[in-house]
Amino acid sequence: MAERINAPRGTYDVLPDQDGPRRVVEETARRILESAGYRRIETPIFEHTELFARGVGASTDIVQKEMYTFEDAGERSLTLRPEGTAAVMRAYHEHGMQKLPQPVKLWYFGPFFRRERPQAGRYRQFWQVGAEAIGSDDPAVDAELILLLHELAGELGVRDVRLRIGSLGTPESRAAYREKLIAHLRANEDKLSEEVRDRIDFNPLRAFDSDHPGTQEVMRSAPLLIDHLGKEDLEHFDEVRARLDAVGIDYEVDPTLVRGLDYYTRTLFELTSDALGAQSGVGGGGRYDGLAEQLGAPPTPGIGWAAGIERLLLAGQTPGTPAPPVDLYVAGTNVQAFALAAEGLRAGLNVQLELAGRSRKGMLKAADRAGARYVALVGDEETILKDMETGEQEEMTPQAVVAHVIKGRHQS
Ligand code: HAM
């Protein structure tokens, strides 16, 4: 026998019983986001590699080691999308959305791909729901997006939620700070992990993210970006916070908050759940006012977030959805039975057709197990309709069955 083929590491199948809760997540996200004026967008699963190399940033783990990149027969380098923001910004400009009333508010739900080490809550193909508001630098947009992520987690019953927010300032304020941070890292180089040491000039901020004890020690006395923000950055941050305070959203200001994407400017936020293990990030995002220019488009402010569906499901209490009730179980294997099932389906009934060639007793048992309201026992000569609620049986023509079931369904 040939060797059996399983799904690739870090991927998973969504089995029928798991579909219900995922649908609840999608529908809840749709309701919350569309009620705030966000409209659905879907971008391609693969894009030109440059989009992510420039958008997400060459110094990030994502671009350096986690992308599924391939060349197609036309020798173009393509990449399975590791995230959604760069593509949404691309689509905004490609479709002239700057001519629409601003900000343009968009949301998405779909699969993303990163070649990370698989573990609980971390996959190589995972799903995100995301929201992006492009075309405004008003702090109210930041606050609205944080509110929406918070509401989504709340509606899905995500346990032990923590919301952290920070500000990265503008590239100018960050550049001045960066020099100070690099000087601090250089002065303590011998205590740092090799990885951090190698990236001192490349991406010094990521040192705050390290779980290496020596690095953490060094970072405790590191200068903080939040103390080096410009006046306008601070005002922006205060305006966001004032709005969150006004609507009673609990958050912590985390001056060391960093995220794994290079496009962020100003507001940054992350929602975690202590109910999750090491992979505690449920969702996060931030402002990306410089991204459009990185992609060769005119400067366009934007902000957004994405949340992982698997983590929302793991940390939340999403109810399953029961299978729809069966109106009619067609117990018969002949052509008449098939025709009756087809007629029922066309009339909009939930119909299950006997497909296993059971005995009459077996079919009735199967119908009962499926919770069918009616069973049509279709013989070659006669058709009997049995009401499974009352136990009544009546012989009738196959043509009369569907009308009878529709009537019975409305009465119950
Ligand atoms: P991100 O933090 O890289 O941000 O991902 C957002 C969420 O996706 C994470 O909080 C996590 O729940 C989920 N996630 C990420 N990687 C994995 C994985 N390997 N397995 C399972 N879940 C995962 C972004 O992607 C940005 N595009 C968010 C954003 C939108 N920023 C601005 N706009």
mmCIF file with all atom_site columns, C-alpha atoms in Angstrom, residues 94-294:
data_model
loop_
_atom_site.group_PDB
_atom_site.id
_atom_site.type_symbol
_atom_site.label_atom_id
_atom_site.label_alt_id
_atom_site.label_comp_id
_atom_site.label_asym_id
_atom_site.label_entity_id
_atom_site.label_seq_id
_atom_site.pdbx_PDB_ins_code
_atom_site.Cartn_x
_atom_site.Cartn_y
_atom_site.Cartn_z
_atom_site.occupancy
_atom_site.B_iso_or_equiv
_atom_site.pdbx_formal_charge
_atom_site.auth_seq_id
_atom_site.auth_comp_id
_atom_site.auth_asym_id
_atom_site.auth_atom_id
_atom_site.pdbx_PDB_model_num
ATOM 1   C CA . GLU A 1 94  ? -5.178  50.378 -6.659 1.00 0.00 ? 94  GLU A CA 1
ATOM 2   C CA . HIS A 1 95  ? -8.930  51.009 -6.633 1.00 0.00 ? 95  HIS A CA 1
ATOM 3   C CA . GLY A 1 96  ? -8.814  54.774 -6.095 1.00 0.00 ? 96  GLY A CA 1
ATOM 4   C CA . MET A 1 97  ? -10.428 54.608 -2.679 1.00 0.00 ? 97  MET A CA 1
ATOM 5   C CA . GLN A 1 98  ? -8.790  57.913 -1.772 1.00 0.00 ? 98  GLN A CA 1
ATOM 6   C CA . LYS A 1 99  ? -11.652 59.475 -3.752 1.00 0.00 ? 99  LYS A CA 1
ATOM 7   C CA . LEU A 1 100 ? -14.250 58.026 -1.360 1.00 0.00 ? 100 LEU A CA 1
ATOM 8   C CA . PRO A 1 101 ? -15.269 59.789 1.863  1.00 0.00 ? 101 PRO A CA 1
ATOM 9   C CA . GLN A 1 102 ? -12.431 59.228 4.360  1.00 0.00 ? 102 GLN A CA 1
ATOM 10  C CA . PRO A 1 103 ? -11.585 57.218 6.292  1.00 0.00 ? 103 PRO A CA 1
ATOM 11  C CA . VAL A 1 104 ? -12.393 54.142 4.251  1.00 0.00 ? 104 VAL A CA 1
ATOM 12  C CA . LYS A 1 105 ? -13.295 51.445 6.755  1.00 0.00 ? 105 LYS A CA 1
ATOM 13  C CA . LEU A 1 106 ? -12.679 47.852 5.716  1.00 0.00 ? 106 LEU A CA 1
ATOM 14  C CA . TRP A 1 107 ? -12.712 44.425 7.358  1.00 0.00 ? 107 TRP A CA 1
ATOM 15  C CA . TYR A 1 108 ? -11.607 40.944 6.323  1.00 0.00 ? 108 TYR A CA 1
ATOM 16  C CA . PHE A 1 109 ? -11.711 37.338 7.442  1.00 0.00 ? 109 PHE A CA 1
ATOM 17  C CA . GLY A 1 110 ? -9.512  34.659 5.932  1.00 0.00 ? 110 GLY A CA 1
ATOM 18  C CA . PRO A 1 111 ? -6.426  32.447 6.075  1.00 0.00 ? 111 PRO A CA 1
ATOM 19  C CA . PHE A 1 112 ? -2.854  33.688 6.510  1.00 0.00 ? 112 PHE A CA 1
ATOM 20  C CA . PHE A 1 113 ? 0.456   31.845 6.377  1.00 0.00 ? 113 PHE A CA 1
ATOM 21  C CA . ARG A 1 114 ? 3.625   32.040 8.464  1.00 0.00 ? 114 ARG A CA 1
ATOM 22  C CA . ARG A 1 115 ? 6.278   29.394 8.790  1.00 0.00 ? 115 ARG A CA 1
ATOM 23  C CA . GLU A 1 116 ? 6.476   29.562 12.567 1.00 0.00 ? 116 GLU A CA 1
ATOM 24  C CA . ARG A 1 117 ? 7.206   26.718 14.978 1.00 0.00 ? 117 ARG A CA 1
ATOM 25  C CA . PRO A 1 118 ? 3.786   25.110 15.512 1.00 0.00 ? 118 PRO A CA 1
ATOM 26  C CA . GLN A 1 119 ? 2.476   24.905 19.070 1.00 0.00 ? 119 GLN A CA 1
ATOM 27  C CA . ALA A 1 120 ? -0.837  25.377 20.892 1.00 0.00 ? 120 ALA A CA 1
ATOM 28  C CA . GLY A 1 121 ? -2.484  28.434 19.341 1.00 0.00 ? 121 GLY A CA 1
ATOM 29  C CA . ARG A 1 122 ? 0.249   28.852 16.732 1.00 0.00 ? 122 ARG A CA 1
ATOM 30  C CA . TYR A 1 123 ? -0.156  27.474 13.238 1.00 0.00 ? 123 TYR A CA 1
ATOM 31  C CA . ARG A 1 124 ? 1.391   27.832 9.823  1.00 0.00 ? 124 ARG A CA 1
ATOM 32  C CA . GLN A 1 125 ? -1.993  28.419 8.269  1.00 0.00 ? 125 GLN A CA 1
ATOM 33  C CA . PHE A 1 126 ? -4.198  30.408 10.617 1.00 0.00 ? 126 PHE A CA 1
ATOM 34  C CA . TRP A 1 127 ? -7.216  32.655 10.231 1.00 0.00 ? 127 TRP A CA 1
ATOM 35  C CA . GLN A 1 128 ? -7.524  36.301 11.080 1.00 0.00 ? 128 GLN A CA 1
ATOM 36  C CA . VAL A 1 129 ? -10.359 38.746 11.306 1.00 0.00 ? 129 VAL A CA 1
ATOM 37  C CA . GLY A 1 130 ? -9.040  42.228 10.706 1.00 0.00 ? 130 GLY A CA 1
ATOM 38  C CA . ALA A 1 131 ? -10.235 45.811 10.427 1.00 0.00 ? 131 ALA A CA 1
ATOM 39  C CA . GLU A 1 132 ? -8.464  48.757 8.797  1.00 0.00 ? 132 GLU A CA 1
ATOM 40  C CA . ALA A 1 133 ? -9.466  52.428 8.628  1.00 0.00 ? 133 ALA A CA 1
ATOM 41  C CA . ILE A 1 134 ? -7.485  54.249 5.963  1.00 0.00 ? 134 ILE A CA 1
ATOM 42  C CA . GLY A 1 135 ? -7.356  57.971 5.224  1.00 0.00 ? 135 GLY A CA 1
ATOM 43  C CA . SER A 1 136 ? -7.579  59.705 8.606  1.00 0.00 ? 136 SER A CA 1
ATOM 44  C CA . ASP A 1 137 ? -5.071  60.504 11.322 1.00 0.00 ? 137 ASP A CA 1
ATOM 45  C CA . ASP A 1 138 ? -7.760  61.500 13.798 1.00 0.00 ? 138 ASP A CA 1
ATOM 46  C CA . PRO A 1 139 ? -7.195  59.856 17.219 1.00 0.00 ? 139 PRO A CA 1
ATOM 47  C CA . ALA A 1 140 ? -10.923 59.096 17.344 1.00 0.00 ? 140 ALA A CA 1
ATOM 48  C CA . VAL A 1 141 ? -10.306 56.474 14.649 1.00 0.00 ? 141 VAL A CA 1
ATOM 49  C CA . ASP A 1 142 ? -7.672  54.816 16.856 1.00 0.00 ? 142 ASP A CA 1
ATOM 50  C CA . ALA A 1 143 ? -10.068 54.789 19.800 1.00 0.00 ? 143 ALA A CA 1
ATOM 51  C CA . GLU A 1 144 ? -12.923 53.431 17.700 1.00 0.00 ? 144 GLU A CA 1
ATOM 52  C CA . LEU A 1 145 ? -10.821 50.548 16.424 1.00 0.00 ? 145 LEU A CA 1
ATOM 53  C CA . ILE A 1 146 ? -9.613  49.652 19.914 1.00 0.00 ? 146 ILE A CA 1
ATOM 54  C CA . LEU A 1 147 ? -13.217 49.768 21.100 1.00 0.00 ? 147 LEU A CA 1
ATOM 55  C CA . LEU A 1 148 ? -14.301 47.411 18.299 1.00 0.00 ? 148 LEU A CA 1
ATOM 56  C CA . LEU A 1 149 ? -11.586 44.846 19.101 1.00 0.00 ? 149 LEU A CA 1
ATOM 57  C CA . HIS A 1 150 ? -12.511 45.084 22.764 1.00 0.00 ? 150 HIS A CA 1
ATOM 58  C CA . GLU A 1 151 ? -16.205 44.583 21.971 1.00 0.00 ? 151 GLU A CA 1
ATOM 59  C CA . LEU A 1 152 ? -15.488 41.599 19.753 1.00 0.00 ? 152 LEU A CA 1
ATOM 60  C CA . ALA A 1 153 ? -13.467 39.898 22.485 1.00 0.00 ? 153 ALA A CA 1
ATOM 61  C CA . GLY A 1 154 ? -16.213 40.735 24.983 1.00 0.00 ? 154 GLY A CA 1
ATOM 62  C CA . GLU A 1 155 ? -19.028 39.347 22.833 1.00 0.00 ? 155 GLU A CA 1
ATOM 63  C CA . LEU A 1 156 ? -17.097 36.154 22.237 1.00 0.00 ? 156 LEU A CA 1
ATOM 64  C CA . GLY A 1 157 ? -16.534 35.738 25.967 1.00 0.00 ? 157 GLY A CA 1
ATOM 65  C CA . VAL A 1 158 ? -12.731 35.903 25.781 1.00 0.00 ? 158 VAL A CA 1
ATOM 66  C CA . ARG A 1 159 ? -11.536 35.252 29.325 1.00 0.00 ? 159 ARG A CA 1
ATOM 67  C CA . ASP A 1 160 ? -8.956  37.150 31.400 1.00 0.00 ? 160 ASP A CA 1
ATOM 68  C CA . VAL A 1 161 ? -8.493  39.896 28.832 1.00 0.00 ? 161 VAL A CA 1
ATOM 69  C CA . ARG A 1 162 ? -5.694  42.430 29.113 1.00 0.00 ? 162 ARG A CA 1
ATOM 70  C CA . LEU A 1 163 ? -5.389  45.408 26.823 1.00 0.00 ? 163 LEU A CA 1
ATOM 71  C CA . ARG A 1 164 ? -2.049  47.148 26.512 1.00 0.00 ? 164 ARG A CA 1
ATOM 72  C CA . ILE A 1 165 ? -1.492  50.303 24.543 1.00 0.00 ? 165 ILE A CA 1
ATOM 73  C CA . GLY A 1 166 ? 1.565   52.319 23.680 1.00 0.00 ? 166 GLY A CA 1
ATOM 74  C CA . SER A 1 167 ? 2.820   54.848 21.209 1.00 0.00 ? 167 SER A CA 1
ATOM 75  C CA . LEU A 1 168 ? 5.731   54.586 18.831 1.00 0.00 ? 168 LEU A CA 1
ATOM 76  C CA . GLY A 1 169 ? 5.692   58.223 17.822 1.00 0.00 ? 169 GLY A CA 1
ATOM 77  C CA . THR A 1 170 ? 6.605   59.357 14.352 1.00 0.00 ? 170 THR A CA 1
ATOM 78  C CA . PRO A 1 171 ? 9.658   58.060 12.466 1.00 0.00 ? 171 PRO A CA 1
ATOM 79  C CA . GLU A 1 172 ? 11.442  61.328 13.361 1.00 0.00 ? 172 GLU A CA 1
ATOM 80  C CA . SER A 1 173 ? 10.961  61.047 17.120 1.00 0.00 ? 173 SER A CA 1
ATOM 81  C CA . ARG A 1 174 ? 11.779  57.365 16.866 1.00 0.00 ? 174 ARG A CA 1
ATOM 82  C CA . ALA A 1 175 ? 15.034  58.007 15.011 1.00 0.00 ? 175 ALA A CA 1
ATOM 83  C CA . ALA A 1 176 ? 16.384  60.216 17.816 1.00 0.00 ? 176 ALA A CA 1
ATOM 84  C CA . TYR A 1 177 ? 15.324  57.683 20.415 1.00 0.00 ? 177 TYR A CA 1
ATOM 85  C CA . ARG A 1 178 ? 16.800  54.831 18.429 1.00 0.00 ? 178 ARG A CA 1
ATOM 86  C CA . GLU A 1 179 ? 20.271  56.342 18.713 1.00 0.00 ? 179 GLU A CA 1
ATOM 87  C CA . LYS A 1 180 ? 19.949  56.474 22.509 1.00 0.00 ? 180 LYS A CA 1
ATOM 88  C CA . LEU A 1 181 ? 18.689  52.896 22.662 1.00 0.00 ? 181 LEU A CA 1
ATOM 89  C CA . ILE A 1 182 ? 21.509  51.640 20.443 1.00 0.00 ? 182 ILE A CA 1
ATOM 90  C CA . ALA A 1 183 ? 24.034  53.401 22.692 1.00 0.00 ? 183 ALA A CA 1
ATOM 91  C CA . HIS A 1 184 ? 22.496  51.671 25.735 1.00 0.00 ? 184 HIS A CA 1
ATOM 92  C CA . LEU A 1 185 ? 22.600  48.268 24.029 1.00 0.00 ? 185 LEU A CA 1
ATOM 93  C CA . ARG A 1 186 ? 26.197  48.800 22.891 1.00 0.00 ? 186 ARG A CA 1
ATOM 94  C CA . ALA A 1 187 ? 27.236  49.724 26.437 1.00 0.00 ? 187 ALA A CA 1
ATOM 95  C CA . ASN A 1 188 ? 25.784  46.416 27.678 1.00 0.00 ? 188 ASN A CA 1
ATOM 96  C CA . GLU A 1 189 ? 26.576  44.243 24.680 1.00 0.00 ? 189 GLU A CA 1
ATOM 97  C CA . ASP A 1 190 ? 28.187  41.422 26.678 1.00 0.00 ? 190 ASP A CA 1
ATOM 98  C CA . LYS A 1 191 ? 24.941  40.741 28.580 1.00 0.00 ? 191 LYS A CA 1
ATOM 99  C CA . LEU A 1 192 ? 22.694  40.498 25.507 1.00 0.00 ? 192 LEU A CA 1
ATOM 100 C CA . SER A 1 193 ? 21.544  37.385 23.671 1.00 0.00 ? 193 SER A CA 1
ATOM 101 C CA . GLU A 1 194 ? 23.341  36.698 20.427 1.00 0.00 ? 194 GLU A CA 1
ATOM 102 C CA . GLU A 1 195 ? 20.195  37.351 18.409 1.00 0.00 ? 195 GLU A CA 1
ATOM 103 C CA . VAL A 1 196 ? 19.657  40.782 19.960 1.00 0.00 ? 196 VAL A CA 1
ATOM 104 C CA . ARG A 1 197 ? 23.352  41.632 19.635 1.00 0.00 ? 197 ARG A CA 1
ATOM 105 C CA . ASP A 1 198 ? 23.294  40.774 15.945 1.00 0.00 ? 198 ASP A CA 1
ATOM 106 C CA . ARG A 1 199 ? 20.366  43.077 15.387 1.00 0.00 ? 199 ARG A CA 1
ATOM 107 C CA . ILE A 1 200 ? 21.404  46.088 17.466 1.00 0.00 ? 200 ILE A CA 1
ATOM 108 C CA . ASP A 1 201 ? 21.659  48.350 14.450 1.00 0.00 ? 201 ASP A CA 1
ATOM 109 C CA . PHE A 1 202 ? 18.996  46.630 12.440 1.00 0.00 ? 202 PHE A CA 1
ATOM 110 C CA . ASN A 1 203 ? 16.089  46.494 14.857 1.00 0.00 ? 203 ASN A CA 1
ATOM 111 C CA . PRO A 1 204 ? 17.046  47.583 18.378 1.00 0.00 ? 204 PRO A CA 1
ATOM 112 C CA . LEU A 1 205 ? 13.435  47.969 19.564 1.00 0.00 ? 205 LEU A CA 1
ATOM 113 C CA . ARG A 1 206 ? 12.834  44.265 19.288 1.00 0.00 ? 206 ARG A CA 1
ATOM 114 C CA . ALA A 1 207 ? 15.193  43.783 22.267 1.00 0.00 ? 207 ALA A CA 1
ATOM 115 C CA . PHE A 1 208 ? 12.194  44.680 24.454 1.00 0.00 ? 208 PHE A CA 1
ATOM 116 C CA . ASP A 1 209 ? 10.512  41.526 23.171 1.00 0.00 ? 209 ASP A CA 1
ATOM 117 C CA . SER A 1 210 ? 13.335  39.154 24.124 1.00 0.00 ? 210 SER A CA 1
ATOM 118 C CA . ASP A 1 211 ? 12.805  36.381 26.666 1.00 0.00 ? 211 ASP A CA 1
ATOM 119 C CA . HIS A 1 212 ? 16.569  36.060 27.259 1.00 0.00 ? 212 HIS A CA 1
ATOM 120 C CA . PRO A 1 213 ? 17.244  36.831 30.979 1.00 0.00 ? 213 PRO A CA 1
ATOM 121 C CA . GLY A 1 214 ? 20.414  38.870 30.370 1.00 0.00 ? 214 GLY A CA 1
ATOM 122 C CA . THR A 1 215 ? 18.697  40.956 27.705 1.00 0.00 ? 215 THR A CA 1
ATOM 123 C CA . GLN A 1 216 ? 15.686  41.500 29.943 1.00 0.00 ? 216 GLN A CA 1
ATOM 124 C CA . GLU A 1 217 ? 17.998  42.745 32.691 1.00 0.00 ? 217 GLU A CA 1
ATOM 125 C CA . VAL A 1 218 ? 19.596  45.231 30.293 1.00 0.00 ? 218 VAL A CA 1
ATOM 126 C CA . MET A 1 219 ? 16.204  46.374 29.028 1.00 0.00 ? 219 MET A CA 1
ATOM 127 C CA . ARG A 1 220 ? 14.986  47.210 32.534 1.00 0.00 ? 220 ARG A CA 1
ATOM 128 C CA . SER A 1 221 ? 17.279  50.229 32.569 1.00 0.00 ? 221 SER A CA 1
ATOM 129 C CA . ALA A 1 222 ? 16.885  51.058 28.873 1.00 0.00 ? 222 ALA A CA 1
ATOM 130 C CA . PRO A 1 223 ? 15.598  54.479 27.800 1.00 0.00 ? 223 PRO A CA 1
ATOM 131 C CA . LEU A 1 224 ? 11.904  54.376 26.901 1.00 0.00 ? 224 LEU A CA 1
ATOM 132 C CA . LEU A 1 225 ? 10.434  55.619 23.662 1.00 0.00 ? 225 LEU A CA 1
ATOM 133 C CA . ILE A 1 226 ? 7.417   57.056 25.425 1.00 0.00 ? 226 ILE A CA 1
ATOM 134 C CA . ASP A 1 227 ? 9.720   59.547 27.188 1.00 0.00 ? 227 ASP A CA 1
ATOM 135 C CA . HIS A 1 228 ? 11.048  60.696 23.807 1.00 0.00 ? 228 HIS A CA 1
ATOM 136 C CA . LEU A 1 229 ? 7.810   61.319 21.967 1.00 0.00 ? 229 LEU A CA 1
ATOM 137 C CA . GLY A 1 230 ? 7.225   64.665 20.302 1.00 0.00 ? 230 GLY A CA 1
ATOM 138 C CA . LYS A 1 231 ? 4.515   67.056 21.496 1.00 0.00 ? 231 LYS A CA 1
ATOM 139 C CA . GLU A 1 232 ? 2.073   66.093 18.745 1.00 0.00 ? 232 GLU A CA 1
ATOM 140 C CA . ASP A 1 233 ? 2.602   62.388 19.319 1.00 0.00 ? 233 ASP A CA 1
ATOM 141 C CA . LEU A 1 234 ? 1.857   62.847 23.013 1.00 0.00 ? 234 LEU A CA 1
ATOM 142 C CA . GLU A 1 235 ? -1.252  64.877 22.256 1.00 0.00 ? 235 GLU A CA 1
ATOM 143 C CA . HIS A 1 236 ? -2.446  62.188 19.873 1.00 0.00 ? 236 HIS A CA 1
ATOM 144 C CA . PHE A 1 237 ? -1.860  59.505 22.489 1.00 0.00 ? 237 PHE A CA 1
ATOM 145 C CA . ASP A 1 238 ? -3.708  61.536 25.142 1.00 0.00 ? 238 ASP A CA 1
ATOM 146 C CA . GLU A 1 239 ? -6.674  62.026 22.817 1.00 0.00 ? 239 GLU A CA 1
ATOM 147 C CA . VAL A 1 240 ? -6.903  58.268 22.249 1.00 0.00 ? 240 VAL A CA 1
ATOM 148 C CA . ARG A 1 241 ? -6.670  57.565 25.966 1.00 0.00 ? 241 ARG A CA 1
ATOM 149 C CA . ALA A 1 242 ? -9.294  60.179 26.844 1.00 0.00 ? 242 ALA A CA 1
ATOM 150 C CA . ARG A 1 243 ? -11.770 58.380 24.598 1.00 0.00 ? 243 ARG A CA 1
ATOM 151 C CA . LEU A 1 244 ? -11.002 54.942 26.009 1.00 0.00 ? 244 LEU A CA 1
ATOM 152 C CA . ASP A 1 245 ? -11.359 56.366 29.534 1.00 0.00 ? 245 ASP A CA 1
ATOM 153 C CA . ALA A 1 246 ? -14.695 57.952 28.628 1.00 0.00 ? 246 ALA A CA 1
ATOM 154 C CA . VAL A 1 247 ? -16.202 54.611 27.648 1.00 0.00 ? 247 VAL A CA 1
ATOM 155 C CA . GLY A 1 248 ? -14.714 52.639 30.537 1.00 0.00 ? 248 GLY A CA 1
ATOM 156 C CA . ILE A 1 249 ? -12.272 50.460 28.632 1.00 0.00 ? 249 ILE A CA 1
ATOM 157 C CA . ASP A 1 250 ? -9.577  49.098 30.935 1.00 0.00 ? 250 ASP A CA 1
ATOM 158 C CA . TYR A 1 251 ? -6.071  49.266 29.563 1.00 0.00 ? 251 TYR A CA 1
ATOM 159 C CA . GLU A 1 252 ? -2.488  49.491 30.677 1.00 0.00 ? 252 GLU A CA 1
ATOM 160 C CA . VAL A 1 253 ? -0.031  51.865 29.082 1.00 0.00 ? 253 VAL A CA 1
ATOM 161 C CA . ASP A 1 254 ? 2.947   49.694 28.197 1.00 0.00 ? 254 ASP A CA 1
ATOM 162 C CA . PRO A 1 255 ? 5.972   51.803 27.282 1.00 0.00 ? 255 PRO A CA 1
ATOM 163 C CA . THR A 1 256 ? 7.840   48.712 26.072 1.00 0.00 ? 256 THR A CA 1
ATOM 164 C CA . LEU A 1 257 ? 5.114   47.380 23.802 1.00 0.00 ? 257 LEU A CA 1
ATOM 165 C CA . VAL A 1 258 ? 6.577   46.323 20.462 1.00 0.00 ? 258 VAL A CA 1
ATOM 166 C CA . ARG A 1 259 ? 4.986   44.321 17.707 1.00 0.00 ? 259 ARG A CA 1
ATOM 167 C CA . GLY A 1 260 ? 6.511   42.179 15.015 1.00 0.00 ? 260 GLY A CA 1
ATOM 168 C CA . LEU A 1 261 ? 5.781   44.450 12.056 1.00 0.00 ? 261 LEU A CA 1
ATOM 169 C CA . ASP A 1 262 ? 7.782   47.461 10.960 1.00 0.00 ? 262 ASP A CA 1
ATOM 170 C CA . TYR A 1 263 ? 5.016   49.681 9.631  1.00 0.00 ? 263 TYR A CA 1
ATOM 171 C CA . TYR A 1 264 ? 3.730   51.002 12.934 1.00 0.00 ? 264 TYR A CA 1
ATOM 172 C CA . THR A 1 265 ? 3.726   54.659 13.915 1.00 0.00 ? 265 THR A CA 1
ATOM 173 C CA . ARG A 1 266 ? 2.096   56.302 16.936 1.00 0.00 ? 266 ARG A CA 1
ATOM 174 C CA . THR A 1 267 ? -0.697  54.203 18.518 1.00 0.00 ? 267 THR A CA 1
ATOM 175 C CA . LEU A 1 268 ? 0.045   50.536 19.131 1.00 0.00 ? 268 LEU A CA 1
ATOM 176 C CA . PHE A 1 269 ? -2.150  48.081 21.025 1.00 0.00 ? 269 PHE A CA 1
ATOM 177 C CA . GLU A 1 270 ? -2.398  44.449 21.910 1.00 0.00 ? 270 GLU A CA 1
ATOM 178 C CA . LEU A 1 271 ? -5.156  42.413 23.492 1.00 0.00 ? 271 LEU A CA 1
ATOM 179 C CA . THR A 1 272 ? -4.014  39.306 25.320 1.00 0.00 ? 272 THR A CA 1
ATOM 180 C CA . SER A 1 273 ? -5.778  36.601 27.279 1.00 0.00 ? 273 SER A CA 1
ATOM 181 C CA . ASP A 1 274 ? -4.178  35.084 30.364 1.00 0.00 ? 274 ASP A CA 1
ATOM 182 C CA . ALA A 1 275 ? -6.322  32.023 29.672 1.00 0.00 ? 275 ALA A CA 1
ATOM 183 C CA . LEU A 1 276 ? -4.012  31.208 26.748 1.00 0.00 ? 276 LEU A CA 1
ATOM 184 C CA . GLY A 1 277 ? -0.561  29.750 27.287 1.00 0.00 ? 277 GLY A CA 1
ATOM 185 C CA . ALA A 1 278 ? 2.624   31.148 25.805 1.00 0.00 ? 278 ALA A CA 1
ATOM 186 C CA . GLN A 1 279 ? 0.794   32.421 22.713 1.00 0.00 ? 279 GLN A CA 1
ATOM 187 C CA . SER A 1 280 ? -1.328  34.878 24.667 1.00 0.00 ? 280 SER A CA 1
ATOM 188 C CA . GLY A 1 281 ? -1.845  37.446 21.883 1.00 0.00 ? 281 GLY A CA 1
ATOM 189 C CA . VAL A 1 282 ? -5.482  37.387 20.805 1.00 0.00 ? 282 VAL A CA 1
ATOM 190 C CA . GLY A 1 283 ? -5.327  40.444 18.612 1.00 0.00 ? 283 GLY A CA 1
ATOM 191 C CA . GLY A 1 284 ? -3.391  43.589 18.059 1.00 0.00 ? 284 GLY A CA 1
ATOM 192 C CA . GLY A 1 285 ? -2.653  46.418 15.741 1.00 0.00 ? 285 GLY A CA 1
ATOM 193 C CA . GLY A 1 286 ? -1.724  50.018 15.444 1.00 0.00 ? 286 GLY A CA 1
ATOM 194 C CA . ARG A 1 287 ? -1.346  53.042 13.270 1.00 0.00 ? 287 ARG A CA 1
ATOM 195 C CA . TYR A 1 288 ? 0.715   52.826 10.071 1.00 0.00 ? 288 TYR A CA 1
ATOM 196 C CA . ASP A 1 289 ? 0.915   56.350 8.698  1.00 0.00 ? 289 ASP A CA 1
ATOM 197 C CA . GLY A 1 290 ? 4.112   55.606 6.716  1.00 0.00 ? 290 GLY A CA 1
ATOM 198 C CA . LEU A 1 291 ? 3.022   52.358 5.055  1.00 0.00 ? 291 LEU A CA 1
ATOM 199 C CA . ALA A 1 292 ? 1.519   53.853 1.901  1.00 0.00 ? 292 ALA A CA 1
ATOM 200 C CA . GLU A 1 293 ? 4.798   55.561 1.036  1.00 0.00 ? 293 GLU A CA 1
ATOM 201 C CA . GLN A 1 294 ? 6.718   52.324 1.593  1.00 0.00 ? 294 GLN A CA 1
#
